[in-house]
Amino acid sequence: MNVPKRHHFVPEMLQKRFVDEAGLLHFYNKRTPEKGVQSTRPGNLHVKTHLYSKILSDGTKDVALELRYAALEGVAEPIFAELVNAALRGRTPRIPSTTREVIDHFAYEQMRRVPEFHEQIMPTSDSERQIRLALDEYERRFRKVPAEQRENTLRPSSIEEFRQNARVGALSRHSPRVMRALASKSLVIARTRTKLSFMIGSRPVVRSRGNLPDPATEVWLPIGANVALLYIGERWESPPIYDVPDHTVRRLNDTIAAQSAMFAGRSGKLILSVIGRLVLATSNAMPRR
């Protein structure tokens, strides 16, 4: 069996819907700001080695989660293609209940499979403290942990393995509550009608403040340079098409940029404009002397 090593946390099939005429994505990486705006092929972005692999006791890697994601992406890809084509032609797409379930599942997984989300709920800086607390609790309830075993458990490599398997374990389980909340909302097909376009970030799902089941809480996921999914309100069976005002497109792009370590789009000019607004917003948020 050919074991997949390069795991895209934003699927390549999604990234390719944001390329320019030459098939390139223009991107900015906050970790290397000195490089400015760069260009590359979709397969080179939003990817990490063995991100979804579980490390087994013998050191081998179980890639079942990555294979499950690949299967979901394979089912979602033609659905997204139809949604984008219908929206750009002004046709209201037909979305049967089984298709809606696939879309909801994809959106749910995309919310939680990205590194920024993992870091938010399980910060790297807090991992050692959490493991120490777990060891102390074990000793309190059962027996003393041998010094050598404690030392081995607290090695950086052991901590990273613990984080890796904890992440894979969490992603292997579903939250029926979140799935029900998405299913209860109306699915709107949002499209741009001017030269403005959506970006794709390393954390591409944008959620407004509030509890997810609240009809007022919005969830956005761009699925193409000119088309996004919008969850809002209470469920309608016939998804409407919504022409997104320019200021909303800019606000969505700015939010994606703020919450993502890397963001990309179909033009360098778009990325530069978002960087400019991001820098301005950051400087305005800084305390004044």
C-alpha positions as protocol buffer text, in pm:
chain_id: "A"
residue {
  index: 1
  type: MET
  ca { x: 0 y: 0 z: 0 }
}
residue {
  index: 2
  type: ASN
  ca { x: 127 y: 345 z: -93 }
}
residue {
  index: 3
  type: VAL
  ca { x: 110 y: 544 z: 233 }
}
residue {
  index: 4
  type: PRO
  ca { x: 21 y: 912 z: 171 }
}
residue {
  index: 5
  type: LYS
  ca { x: 266 y: 1143 z: 350 }
}
residue {
  index: 6
  type: ARG
  ca { x: 165 y: 1490 z: 232 }
}
residue {
  index: 7
  type: HIS
  ca { x: -164 y: 1575 z: 401 }
}
residue {
  index: 8
  type: HIS
  ca { x: -345 y: 1889 z: 283 }
}
residue {
  index: 9
  type: PHE
  ca { x: -546 y: 2053 z: 560 }
}
residue {
  index: 10
  type: VAL
  ca { x: -710 y: 2271 z: 295 }
}
residue {
  index: 11
  type: PRO
  ca { x: -779 y: 2024 z: 13 }
}
residue {
  index: 12
  type: GLU
  ca { x: -599 y: 2071 z: -315 }
}
residue {
  index: 13
  type: MET
  ca { x: -933 y: 2032 z: -494 }
}
residue {
  index: 14
  type: LEU
  ca { x: -1050 y: 2345 z: -310 }
}
residue {
  index: 15
  type: GLN
  ca { x: -729 y: 2543 z: -360 }
}
residue {
  index: 16
  type: LYS
  ca { x: -735 y: 2498 z: -737 }
}
residue {
  index: 17
  type: ARG
  ca { x: -1061 y: 2696 z: -756 }
}
residue {
  index: 18
  type: PHE
  ca { x: -871 y: 3011 z: -658 }
}
residue {
  index: 19
  type: VAL
  ca { x: -593 y: 3007 z: -919 }
}
residue {
  index: 20
  type: ASP
  ca { x: -523 y: 3265 z: -1190 }
}
residue {
  index: 21
  type: GLU
  ca { x: -525 y: 3201 z: -1565 }
}
residue {
  index: 22
  type: ALA
  ca { x: -180 y: 3040 z: -1541 }
}
residue {
  index: 23
  type: GLY
  ca { x: -294 y: 2798 z: -1272 }
}
residue {
  index: 24
  type: LEU
  ca { x: -104 y: 2977 z: -995 }
}
residue {
  index: 25
  type: LEU
  ca { x: -200 y: 3080 z: -644 }
}
residue {
  index: 26
  type: HIS
  ca { x: -61 y: 3408 z: -510 }
}
residue {
  index: 27
  type: PHE
  ca { x: 1 y: 3378 z: -138 }
}
residue {
  index: 28
  type: TYR
  ca { x: 143 y: 3544 z: 172 }
}
residue {
  index: 29
  type: ASN
  ca { x: 293 y: 3355 z: 466 }
}
residue {
  index: 30
  type: LYS
  ca { x: 295 y: 3544 z: 797 }
}
residue {
  index: 31
  type: ARG
  ca { x: 585 y: 3327 z: 915 }
}
residue {
  index: 32
  type: THR
  ca { x: 808 y: 3461 z: 634 }
}
residue {
  index: 33
  type: PRO
  ca { x: 690 y: 3820 z: 581 }
}
residue {
  index: 34
  type: GLU
  ca { x: 1025 y: 3919 z: 432 }
}
residue {
  index: 35
  type: LYS
  ca { x: 940 y: 3711 z: 122 }
}
residue {
  index: 36
  type: GLY
  ca { x: 631 y: 3919 z: 46 }
}
residue {
  index: 37
  type: VAL
  ca { x: 370 y: 3786 z: -197 }
}
residue {
  index: 38
  type: GLN
  ca { x: 477 y: 3465 z: -372 }
}
residue {
  index: 39
  type: SER
  ca { x: 324 y: 3238 z: -637 }
}
residue {
  index: 40
  type: THR
  ca { x: 301 y: 2860 z: -655 }
}
residue {
  index: 41
  type: ARG
  ca { x: 86 y: 2566 z: -761 }
}
residue {
  index: 42
  type: PRO
  ca { x: -207 y: 2467 z: -537 }
}
residue {
  index: 43
  type: GLY
  ca { x: -54 y: 2137 z: -427 }
}
residue {
  index: 44
  type: ASN
  ca { x: 230 y: 2321 z: -253 }
}
residue {
  index: 45
  type: LEU
  ca { x: 16 y: 2515 z: -2 }
}
residue {
  index: 46
  type: HIS
  ca { x: -168 y: 2424 z: 317 }
}
residue {
  index: 47
  type: VAL
  ca { x: 6 y: 2090 z: 352 }
}
residue {
  index: 48
  type: LYS
  ca { x: 199 y: 1913 z: 631 }
}
residue {
  index: 49
  type: THR
  ca { x: 375 y: 1578 z: 643 }
}
residue {
  index: 50
  type: HIS
  ca { x: 169 y: 1309 z: 821 }
}
residue {
  index: 51
  type: LEU
  ca { x: -62 y: 1567 z: 981 }
}
residue {
  index: 52
  type: TYR
  ca { x: -342 y: 1310 z: 1016 }
}
residue {
  index: 53
  type: SER
  ca { x: -132 y: 999 z: 1083 }
}
residue {
  index: 54
  type: LYS
  ca { x: -161 y: 814 z: 1412 }
}
residue {
  index: 55
  type: ILE
  ca { x: 174 y: 696 z: 1546 }
}
residue {
  index: 56
  type: LEU
  ca { x: 148 y: 332 z: 1655 }
}
residue {
  index: 57
  type: SER
  ca { x: 346 y: 167 z: 1933 }
}
residue {
  index: 58
  type: ASP
  ca { x: 593 y: 14 z: 1685 }
}
residue {
  index: 59
  type: GLY
  ca { x: 658 y: 354 z: 1525 }
}
residue {
  index: 60
  type: THR
  ca { x: 456 y: 290 z: 1208 }
}
residue {
  index: 61
  type: LYS
  ca { x: 188 y: 534 z: 1097 }
}
residue {
  index: 62
  type: ASP
  ca { x: -182 y: 469 z: 1056 }
}
residue {
  index: 63
  type: VAL
  ca { x: -317 y: 695 z: 777 }
}
residue {
  index: 64
  type: ALA
  ca { x: -684 y: 593 z: 808 }
}
residue {
  index: 65
  type: LEU
  ca { x: -794 y: 950 z: 886 }
}
residue {
  index: 66
  type: GLU
  ca { x: -615 y: 1094 z: 582 }
}
residue {
  index: 67
  type: LEU
  ca { x: -777 y: 829 z: 361 }
}
residue {
  index: 68
  type: ARG
  ca { x: -1117 y: 918 z: 507 }
}
residue {
  index: 69
  type: TYR
  ca { x: -1059 y: 1284 z: 428 }
}
residue {
  index: 70
  type: ALA
  ca { x: -949 y: 1196 z: 74 }
}
residue {
  index: 71
  type: ALA
  ca { x: -1272 y: 1000 z: 22 }
}
residue {
  index: 72
  type: LEU
  ca { x: -1483 y: 1293 z: 148 }
}
residue {
  index: 73
  type: GLU
  ca { x: -1300 y: 1533 z: -84 }
}
residue {
  index: 74
  type: GLY
  ca { x: -1360 y: 1300 z: -376 }
}
residue {
  index: 75
  type: VAL
  ca { x: -1735 y: 1303 z: -314 }
}
residue {
  index: 76
  type: ALA
  ca { x: -1746 y: 1679 z: -248 }
}
residue {
  index: 77
  type: GLU
  ca { x: -1545 y: 1789 z: -552 }
}
residue {
  index: 78
  type: PRO
  ca { x: -1813 y: 1735 z: -823 }
}
residue {
  index: 79
  type: ILE
  ca { x: -2076 y: 1882 z: -590 }
}
residue {
  index: 80
  type: PHE
  ca { x: -1874 y: 2202 z: -547 }
}
residue {
  index: 81
  type: ALA
  ca { x: -1810 y: 2216 z: -922 }
}
residue {
  index: 82
  type: GLU
  ca { x: -2186 y: 2206 z: -985 }
}
residue {
  index: 83
  type: LEU
  ca { x: -2256 y: 2470 z: -719 }
}
residue {
  index: 84
  type: VAL
  ca { x: -1994 y: 2707 z: -863 }
}
residue {
  index: 85
  type: ASN
  ca { x: -2112 y: 2659 z: -1221 }
}
residue {
  index: 86
  type: ALA
  ca { x: -2476 y: 2710 z: -1125 }
}
residue {
  index: 87
  type: ALA
  ca { x: -2401 y: 3023 z: -922 }
}
residue {
  index: 88
  type: LEU
  ca { x: -2194 y: 3185 z: -1196 }
}
residue {
  index: 89
  type: ARG
  ca { x: -2473 y: 3116 z: -1445 }
}
residue {
  index: 90
  type: GLY
  ca { x: -2741 y: 3253 z: -1213 }
}
residue {
  index: 91
  type: ARG
  ca { x: -2916 y: 2919 z: -1172 }
}
residue {
  index: 92
  type: THR
  ca { x: -3047 y: 2802 z: -836 }
}
residue {
  index: 93
  type: PRO
  ca { x: -2879 y: 2465 z: -779 }
}
residue {
  index: 94
  type: ARG
  ca { x: -3078 y: 2162 z: -675 }
}
residue {
  index: 95
  type: ILE
  ca { x: -2942 y: 2017 z: -350 }
}
residue {
  index: 96
  type: PRO
  ca { x: -3102 y: 1686 z: -244 }
}
residue {
  index: 97
  type: SER
  ca { x: -3081 y: 1592 z: 123 }
}
residue {
  index: 98
  type: THR
  ca { x: -2797 y: 1345 z: 61 }
}
residue {
  index: 99
  type: THR
  ca { x: -2596 y: 1614 z: -117 }
}
residue {
  index: 100
  type: ARG
  ca { x: -2663 y: 1860 z: 164 }
}
residue {
  index: 101
  type: GLU
  ca { x: -2529 y: 1604 z: 412 }
}
residue {
  index: 102
  type: VAL
  ca { x: -2201 y: 1583 z: 218 }
}
residue {
  index: 103
  type: ILE
  ca { x: -2168 y: 1962 z: 207 }
}
residue {
  index: 104
  type: ASP
  ca { x: -2238 y: 1992 z: 580 }
}
residue {
  index: 105
  type: HIS
  ca { x: -1989 y: 1716 z: 658 }
}
residue {
  index: 106
  type: PHE
  ca { x: -1720 y: 1884 z: 448 }
}
residue {
  index: 107
  type: ALA
  ca { x: -1779 y: 2224 z: 613 }
}
residue {
  index: 108
  type: TYR
  ca { x: -1770 y: 2065 z: 959 }
}
residue {
  index: 109
  type: GLU
  ca { x: -1442 y: 1887 z: 891 }
}
residue {
  index: 110
  type: GLN
  ca { x: -1289 y: 2197 z: 731 }
}
residue {
  index: 111
  type: MET
  ca { x: -1365 y: 2396 z: 1043 }
}
residue {
  index: 112
  type: ARG
  ca { x: -1169 y: 2163 z: 1269 }
}
residue {
  index: 113
  type: ARG
  ca { x: -897 y: 1995 z: 1061 }
}
residue {
  index: 114
  type: VAL
  ca { x: -664 y: 2297 z: 1028 }
}
residue {
  index: 115
  type: PRO
  ca { x: -352 y: 2359 z: 1245 }
}
residue {
  index: 116
  type: GLU
  ca { x: -479 y: 2697 z: 1369 }
}
residue {
  index: 117
  type: PHE
  ca { x: -782 y: 2527 z: 1522 }
}
residue {
  index: 118
  type: HIS
  ca { x: -567 y: 2256 z: 1679 }
}
residue {
  index: 119
  type: GLU
  ca { x: -338 y: 2517 z: 1833 }
}
residue {
  index: 120
  type: GLN
  ca { x: -637 y: 2708 z: 1967 }
}
residue {
  index: 121
  type: ILE
  ca { x: -782 y: 2413 z: 2156 }
}
residue {
  index: 122
  type: MET
  ca { x: -451 y: 2241 z: 2242 }
}
residue {
  index: 123
  type: PRO
  ca { x: -174 y: 2504 z: 2258 }
}
residue {
  index: 124
  type: THR
  ca { x: 178 y: 2375 z: 2207 }
}
residue {
  index: 125
  type: SER
  ca { x: 302 y: 2591 z: 2495 }
}
residue {
  index: 126
  type: ASP
  ca { x: 59 y: 2420 z: 2734 }
}
residue {
  index: 127
  type: SER
  ca { x: 122 y: 2058 z: 2634 }
}
residue {
  index: 128
  type: GLU
  ca { x: 400 y: 1982 z: 2883 }
}
residue {
  index: 129
  type: ARG
  ca { x: 200 y: 2129 z: 3170 }
}
residue {
  index: 130
  type: GLN
  ca { x: -104 y: 1920 z: 3079 }
}
residue {
  index: 131
  type: ILE
  ca { x: 101 y: 1602 z: 3063 }
}
residue {
  index: 132
  type: ARG
  ca { x: 263 y: 1677 z: 3400 }
}
residue {
  index: 133
  type: LEU
  ca { x: -81 y: 1728 z: 3550 }
}
residue {
  index: 134
  type: ALA
  ca { x: -198 y: 1397 z: 3400 }
}
residue {
  index: 135
  type: LEU
  ca { x: 104 y: 1216 z: 3548 }
}
residue {
  index: 136
  type: ASP
  ca { x: 42 y: 1374 z: 3887 }
}
residue {
  index: 137
  type: GLU
  ca { x: -325 y: 1272 z: 3875 }
}
residue {
  index: 138
  type: TYR
  ca { x: -227 y: 917 z: 3779 }
}
residue {
  index: 139
  type: GLU
  ca { x: 9 y: 898 z: 4076 }
}
residue {
  index: 140
  type: ARG
  ca { x: -257 y: 1037 z: 4307 }
}
residue {
  index: 141
  type: ARG
  ca { x: -513 y: 778 z: 4202 }
}
residue {
  index: 142
  type: PHE
  ca { x: -299 y: 471 z: 4134 }
}
residue {
  index: 143
  type: ARG
  ca { x: 76 y: 445 z: 4192 }
}
residue {
  index: 144
  type: LYS
  ca { x: 399 y: 635 z: 4154 }
}
residue {
  index: 145
  type: VAL
  ca { x: 537 y: 666 z: 3802 }
}
residue {
  index: 146
  type: PRO
  ca { x: 902 y: 552 z: 3781 }
}
residue {
  index: 147
  type: ALA
  ca { x: 1143 y: 842 z: 3733 }
}
residue {
  index: 148
  type: GLU
  ca { x: 1276 y: 706 z: 3403 }
}
residue {
  index: 149
  type: GLN
  ca { x: 924 y: 661 z: 3263 }
}
residue {
  index: 150
  type: ARG
  ca { x: 829 y: 1015 z: 3370 }
}
residue {
  index: 151
  type: GLU
  ca { x: 1144 y: 1151 z: 3206 }
}
residue {
  index: 152
  type: ASN
  ca { x: 1073 y: 963 z: 2881 }
}
residue {
  index: 153
  type: THR
  ca { x: 711 y: 1084 z: 2878 }
}
residue {
  index: 154
  type: LEU
  ca { x: 822 y: 1446 z: 2913 }
}
residue {
  index: 155
  type: ARG
  ca { x: 1074 y: 1437 z: 2630 }
}
residue {
  index: 156
  type: PRO
  ca { x: 990 y: 1682 z: 2347 }
}
residue {
  index: 157
  type: SER
  ca { x: 953 y: 1395 z: 2099 }
}
residue {
  index: 158
  type: SER
  ca { x: 712 y: 1213 z: 2334 }
}
residue {
  index: 159
  type: ILE
  ca { x: 510 y: 1530 z: 2389 }
}
residue {
  index: 160
  type: GLU
  ca { x: 484 y: 1584 z: 2014 }
}
residue {
  index: 161
  type: GLU
  ca { x: 373 y: 1222 z: 1964 }
}
residue {
  index: 162
  type: PHE
  ca { x: 112 y: 1269 z: 2235 }
}
residue {
  index: 163
  type: ARG
  ca { x: -18 y: 1583 z: 2063 }
}
residue {
  index: 164
  type: GLN
  ca { x: -21 y: 1408 z: 1727 }
}
residue {
  index: 165
  type: ASN
  ca { x: -224 y: 1110 z: 1848 }
}
residue {
  index: 166
  type: ALA
  ca { x: -455 y: 1328 z: 2057 }
}
residue {
  index: 167
  type: ARG
  ca { x: -529 y: 1538 z: 1747 }
}
residue {
  index: 168
  type: VAL
  ca { x: -593 y: 1235 z: 1527 }
}
residue {
  index: 169
  type: GLY
  ca { x: -810 y: 1078 z: 1797 }
}
residue {
  index: 170
  type: ALA
  ca { x: -1022 y: 1393 z: 1832 }
}
residue {
  index: 171
  type: LEU
  ca { x: -1064 y: 1431 z: 1455 }
}
residue {
  index: 172
  type: SER
  ca { x: -1167 y: 1065 z: 1427 }
}
residue {
  index: 173
  type: ARG
  ca { x: -1472 y: 1139 z: 1641 }
}
residue {
  index: 174
  type: HIS
  ca { x: -1772 y: 1344 z: 1530 }
}
residue {
  index: 175
  type: SER
  ca { x: -1984 y: 1596 z: 1717 }
}
residue {
  index: 176
  type: PRO
  ca { x: -2354 y: 1530 z: 1645 }
}
residue {
  index: 177
  type: ARG
  ca { x: -2435 y: 1866 z: 1808 }
}
residue {
  index: 178
  type: VAL
  ca { x: -2228 y: 2063 z: 1555 }
}
residue {
  index: 179
  type: MET
  ca { x: -2362 y: 1861 z: 1263 }
}
residue {
  index: 180
  type: ARG
  ca { x: -2720 y: 1924 z: 1377 }
}
residue {
  index: 181
  type: ALA
  ca { x: -2648 y: 2296 z: 1411 }
}
residue {
  index: 182
  type: LEU
  ca { x: -2520 y: 2317 z: 1052 }
}
residue {
  index: 183
  type: ALA
  ca { x: -2809 y: 2108 z: 921 }
}
residue {
  index: 184
  type: SER
  ca { x: -3059 y: 2340 z: 1091 }
}
residue {
  index: 185
  type: LYS
  ca { x: -2938 y: 2644 z: 897 }
}
residue {
  index: 186
  type: SER
  ca { x: -3021 y: 2766 z: 551 }
}
residue {
  index: 187
  type: LEU
  ca { x: -2744 y: 2703 z: 299 }
}
residue {
  index: 188
  type: VAL
  ca { x: -2700 y: 3013 z: 82 }
}
residue {
  index: 189
  type: ILE
  ca { x: -2484 y: 3018 z: -233 }
}
residue {
  index: 190
  type: ALA
  ca { x: -2301 y: 3351 z: -215 }
}
residue {
  index: 191
  type: ARG
  ca { x: -2129 y: 3496 z: -521 }
}
residue {
  index: 192
  type: THR
  ca { x: -1930 y: 3805 z: -613 }
}
residue {
  index: 193
  type: ARG
  ca { x: -2060 y: 4016 z: -901 }
}
residue {
  index: 194
  type: THR
  ca { x: -1767 y: 4254 z: -950 }
}
residue {
  index: 195
  type: LYS
  ca { x: -1392 y: 4217 z: -1002 }
}
residue {
  index: 196
  type: LEU
  ca { x: -1346 y: 4139 z: -634 }
}
residue {
  index: 197
  type: SER
  ca { x: -1282 y: 3777 z: -542 }
}
residue {
  index: 198
  type: PHE
  ca { x: -1265 y: 3560 z: -233 }
}
residue {
  index: 199
  type: MET
  ca { x: -941 y: 3428 z: -82 }
}
residue {
  index: 200
  type: ILE
  ca { x: -857 y: 3087 z: 58 }
}
residue {
  index: 201
  type: GLY
  ca { x: -675 y: 3084 z: 393 }
}
residue {
  index: 202
  type: SER
  ca { x: -506 y: 2818 z: 600 }
}
residue {
  index: 203
  type: ARG
  ca { x: -811 y: 2860 z: 824 }
}
residue {
  index: 204
  type: PRO
  ca { x: -1075 y: 2916 z: 556 }
}
residue {
  index: 205
  type: VAL
  ca { x: -1399 y: 2882 z: 753 }
}
residue {
  index: 206
  type: VAL
  ca { x: -1524 y: 3207 z: 905 }
}
residue {
  index: 207
  type: ARG
  ca { x: -1777 y: 3195 z: 1185 }
}
residue {
  index: 208
  type: SER
  ca { x: -1944 y: 3499 z: 1335 }
}
residue {
  index: 209
  type: ARG
  ca { x: -1976 y: 3540 z: 1709 }
}
residue {
  index: 210
  type: GLY
  ca { x: -2250 y: 3357 z: 1893 }
}
residue {
  index: 211
  type: ASN
  ca { x: -2354 y: 2999 z: 1949 }
}
residue {
  index: 212
  type: LEU
  ca { x: -2359 y: 2790 z: 1633 }
}
residue {
  index: 213
  type: PRO
  ca { x: -2726 y: 2681 z: 1670 }
}
residue {
  index: 214
  type: ASP
  ca { x: -2832 y: 3049 z: 1691 }
}
residue {
  index: 215
  type: PRO
  ca { x: -2997 y: 3141 z: 1357 }
}
residue {
  index: 216
  type: ALA
  ca { x: -2811 y: 3476 z: 1366 }
}
residue {
  index: 217
  type: THR
  ca { x: -2469 y: 3304 z: 1370 }
}
residue {
  index: 218
  type: GLU
  ca { x: -2314 y: 3291 z: 1023 }
}
residue {
  index: 219
  type: VAL
  ca { x: -2065 y: 3039 z: 885 }
}
residue {
  index: 220
  type: TRP
  ca { x: -1882 y: 3120 z: 560 }
}
residue {
  index: 221
  type: LEU
  ca { x: -1665 y: 2891 z: 347 }
}
residue {
  index: 222
  type: PRO
  ca { x: -1533 y: 3016 z: 10 }
}
residue {
  index: 223
  type: ILE
  ca { x: -1534 y: 2728 z: -240 }
}
residue {
  index: 224
  type: GLY
  ca { x: -1413 y: 2932 z: -537 }
}
residue {
  index: 225
  type: ALA
  ca { x: -1276 y: 3273 z: -623 }
}
residue {
  index: 226
  type: ASN
  ca { x: -1630 y: 3398 z: -684 }
}
residue {
  index: 227
  type: VAL
  ca { x: -1848 y: 3161 z: -483 }
}
residue {
  index: 228
  type: ALA
  ca { x: -1884 y: 3086 z: -112 }
}
residue {
  index: 229
  type: LEU
  ca { x: -2113 y: 2879 z: 106 }
}
residue {
  index: 230
  type: LEU
  ca { x: -2304 y: 3073 z: 371 }
}
residue {
  index: 231
  type: TYR
  ca { x: -2487 y: 2904 z: 658 }
}
residue {
  index: 232
  type: ILE
  ca { x: -2740 y: 3137 z: 819 }
}
residue {
  index: 233
  type: GLY
  ca { x: -3089 y: 3155 z: 965 }
}
residue {
  index: 234
  type: GLU
  ca { x: -3326 y: 2862 z: 962 }
}
residue {
  index: 235
  type: ARG
  ca { x: -3323 y: 2593 z: 698 }
}
residue {
  index: 236
  type: TRP
  ca { x: -3483 y: 2648 z: 356 }
}
residue {
  index: 237
  type: GLU
  ca { x: -3505 y: 2354 z: 122 }
}
residue {
  index: 238
  type: SER
  ca { x: -3430 y: 2564 z: -189 }
}
residue {
  index: 239
  type: PRO
  ca { x: -3092 y: 2739 z: -150 }
}
residue {
  index: 240
  type: PRO
  ca { x: -3105 y: 3102 z: -261 }
}
residue {
  index: 241
  type: ILE
  ca { x: -2827 y: 3279 z: -450 }
}
residue {
  index: 242
  type: TYR
  ca { x: -2693 y: 3588 z: -276 }
}
residue {
  index: 243
  type: ASP
  ca { x: -2494 y: 3859 z: -453 }
}
residue {
  index: 244
  type: VAL
  ca { x: -2234 y: 3962 z: -197 }
}
residue {
  index: 245
  type: PRO
  ca { x: -2169 y: 4339 z: -167 }
}
residue {
  index: 246
  type: ASP
  ca { x: -1809 y: 4448 z: -216 }
}
residue {
  index: 247
  type: HIS
  ca { x: -1769 y: 4559 z: 145 }
}
residue {
  index: 248
  type: THR
  ca { x: -1875 y: 4212 z: 265 }
}
residue {
  index: 249
  type: VAL
  ca { x: -1625 y: 4044 z: 32 }
}
residue {
  index: 250
  type: ARG
  ca { x: -1349 y: 4266 z: 173 }
}
residue {
  index: 251
  type: ARG
  ca { x: -1458 y: 4200 z: 531 }
}
residue {
  index: 252
  type: LEU
  ca { x: -1464 y: 3823 z: 474 }
}
residue {
  index: 253
  type: ASN
  ca { x: -1118 y: 3831 z: 314 }
}
residue {
  index: 254
  type: ASP
  ca { x: -983 y: 4043 z: 598 }
}
residue {
  index: 255
  type: THR
  ca { x: -1121 y: 3800 z: 855 }
}
residue {
  index: 256
  type: ILE
  ca { x: -967 y: 3503 z: 675 }
}
residue {
  index: 257
  type: ALA
  ca { x: -632 y: 3685 z: 666 }
}
residue {
  index: 258
  type: ALA
  ca { x: -651 y: 3772 z: 1036 }
}
residue {
  index: 259
  type: GLN
  ca { x: -719 y: 3414 z: 1147 }
}
residue {
  index: 260
  type: SER
  ca { x: -485 y: 3236 z: 903 }
}
residue {
  index: 261
  type: ALA
  ca { x: -109 y: 3188 z: 907 }
}
residue {
  index: 262
  type: MET
  ca { x: -116 y: 3187 z: 527 }
}
residue {
  index: 263
  type: PHE
  ca { x: -368 y: 3313 z: 274 }
}
residue {
  index: 264
  type: ALA
  ca { x: -387 y: 3296 z: -104 }
}
residue {
  index: 265
  type: GLY
  ca { x: -589 y: 3416 z: -400 }
}
residue {
  index: 266
  type: ARG
  ca { x: -603 y: 3455 z: -773 }
}
residue {
  index: 267
  type: SER
  ca { x: -394 y: 3774 z: -791 }
}
residue {
  index: 268
  type: GLY
  ca { x: -99 y: 3935 z: -619 }
}
residue {
  index: 269
  type: LYS
  ca { x: -286 y: 4265 z: -620 }
}
residue {
  index: 270
  type: LEU
  ca { x: -565 y: 4112 z: -411 }
}
residue {
  index: 271
  type: ILE
  ca { x: -319 y: 3972 z: -156 }
}
residue {
  index: 272
  type: LEU
  ca { x: -130 y: 4302 z: -134 }
}
residue {
  index: 273
  type: SER
  ca { x: -451 y: 4494 z: -68 }
}
residue {
  index: 274
  type: VAL
  ca { x: -548 y: 4254 z: 210 }
}
residue {
  index: 275
  type: ILE
  ca { x: -199 y: 4275 z: 364 }
}
residue {
  index: 276
  type: GLY
  ca { x: -228 y: 4654 z: 364 }
}
residue {
  index: 277
  type: ARG
  ca { x: -559 y: 4647 z: 549 }
}
residue {
  index: 278
  type: LEU
  ca { x: -426 y: 4382 z: 789 }
}
residue {
  index: 279
  type: VAL
  ca { x: -121 y: 4595 z: 875 }
}
residue {
  index: 280
  type: LEU
  ca { x: -339 y: 4902 z: 921 }
}
residue {
  index: 281
  type: ALA
  ca { x: -581 y: 4716 z: 1148 }
}
residue {
  index: 282
  type: THR
  ca { x: -291 y: 4579 z: 1356 }
}
residue {
  index: 283
  type: SER
  ca { x: -130 y: 4921 z: 1397 }
}
residue {
  index: 284
  type: ASN
  ca { x: -462 y: 5079 z: 1494 }
}
residue {
  index: 285
  type: ALA
  ca { x: -513 y: 4812 z: 1760 }
}
residue {
  index: 286
  type: MET
  ca { x: -179 y: 4888 z: 1924 }
}
residue {
  index: 287
  type: PRO
  ca { x: -188 y: 5105 z: 2237 }
}
residue {
  index: 288
  type: ARG
  ca { x: -92 y: 5469 z: 2185 }
}
residue {
  index: 289
  type: ARG
  ca { x: 170 y: 5646 z: 2396 }
}
